[in-house]
């Protein structure tokens, strides 16, 4: 169920730009300079979009774990 939750979060839980960034960096192991032209962003704003992609994925992943009835929900963002 965890693998399904990762897949669901990546494909259904983030916006298209975040999806390109996450798949490029963490699945295909591409360099950020190779992904940057795909999303049409300057290098200065790319880091902001990368951070947004990670946060979006973290929240989506938590929700998909609940929806997919995972035994233990892994939280990627620490809340107080």
Short mmCIF file of C-alpha atoms in Angstrom, two decimals:
data_model
loop_
_atom_site.label_atom_id
_atom_site.label_comp_id
_atom_site.label_asym_id
_atom_site.label_seq_id
_atom_site.Cartn_x
_atom_site.Cartn_y
_atom_site.Cartn_z
CA UNK A 1 0.00 0.00 0.00
CA UNK A 2 2.92 2.37 0.60
CA UNK A 3 4.16 1.96 -2.97
CA UNK A 4 0.64 2.58 -4.29
CA UNK A 5 0.42 5.68 -2.08
CA UNK A 6 3.70 7.02 -3.48
CA UNK A 7 2.48 6.39 -7.03
CA UNK A 8 -0.93 7.95 -6.38
CA UNK A 9 0.59 10.99 -4.67
CA UNK A 10 3.00 11.50 -7.54
CA UNK A 11 0.51 11.04 -10.36
CA UNK A 12 -2.74 12.39 -8.88
CA UNK A 13 -1.77 14.56 -5.93
CA UNK A 14 0.55 17.20 -7.34
CA UNK A 15 0.32 19.76 -10.13
CA UNK A 16 1.90 18.99 -13.53
CA UNK A 17 4.98 21.17 -12.95
CA UNK A 18 5.66 19.53 -9.58
CA UNK A 19 5.20 16.12 -11.18
CA UNK A 20 7.83 16.88 -13.84
CA UNK A 21 10.27 18.10 -11.18
CA UNK A 22 9.76 15.14 -8.84
CA UNK A 23 9.93 12.48 -11.55
CA UNK A 24 12.93 14.13 -13.18
CA UNK A 25 14.97 14.60 -10.01
CA UNK A 26 14.01 11.61 -7.89
CA UNK A 27 12.86 8.89 -10.31
CA UNK A 28 14.95 9.54 -13.43
CA UNK A 29 17.90 11.05 -11.49
CA UNK A 30 18.22 13.95 -13.92
CA UNK A 31 20.16 17.09 -13.10
CA UNK A 32 18.12 20.19 -12.30
CA UNK A 33 19.65 21.97 -15.30
CA UNK A 34 18.12 19.28 -17.52
CA UNK A 35 14.67 19.65 -15.96
CA UNK A 36 14.63 23.44 -15.89
CA UNK A 37 13.95 23.84 -19.66
CA UNK A 38 11.08 21.34 -19.44
CA UNK A 39 9.18 23.55 -17.02
CA UNK A 40 10.21 26.88 -18.59
CA UNK A 41 11.49 28.46 -15.38
CA UNK A 42 14.59 30.49 -14.60
CA UNK A 43 17.16 28.82 -12.35
CA UNK A 44 16.39 31.28 -9.54
CA UNK A 45 12.71 30.30 -9.43
CA UNK A 46 13.42 26.59 -10.00
CA UNK A 47 14.45 26.12 -6.36
CA UNK A 48 11.15 27.64 -5.24
CA UNK A 49 9.22 25.29 -7.51
CA UNK A 50 11.29 22.32 -6.29
CA UNK A 51 10.48 23.17 -2.68
CA UNK A 52 6.79 23.56 -3.57
CA UNK A 53 6.87 20.17 -5.33
CA UNK A 54 8.34 18.46 -2.27
CA UNK A 55 5.82 20.01 0.11
CA UNK A 56 2.91 19.20 -2.21
CA UNK A 57 4.08 15.61 -2.49
CA UNK A 58 4.47 15.28 1.29
CA UNK A 59 0.90 16.38 2.00
CA UNK A 60 -0.51 14.33 -0.87
CA UNK A 61 1.43 11.24 0.21
CA UNK A 62 -0.01 11.47 3.71
CA UNK A 63 -3.54 11.70 2.34
CA UNK A 64 -3.09 8.79 -0.07
CA UNK A 65 -1.75 6.60 2.73
CA UNK A 66 -4.98 7.15 4.65
CA UNK A 67 -7.08 6.57 1.53
CA UNK A 68 -5.17 3.35 0.71
CA UNK A 69 -5.59 2.06 4.29
CA UNK A 70 -1.89 1.84 5.16
CA UNK A 71 -1.21 0.35 8.59
CA UNK A 72 1.03 3.20 9.69
CA UNK A 73 0.89 6.66 8.12
CA UNK A 74 4.35 8.09 7.44
CA UNK A 75 4.41 11.87 7.87
CA UNK A 76 7.04 13.62 5.79
CA UNK A 77 6.33 17.04 7.28
CA UNK A 78 6.69 17.55 10.99
CA UNK A 79 3.88 19.58 12.54
CA UNK A 80 3.70 20.94 16.03
#
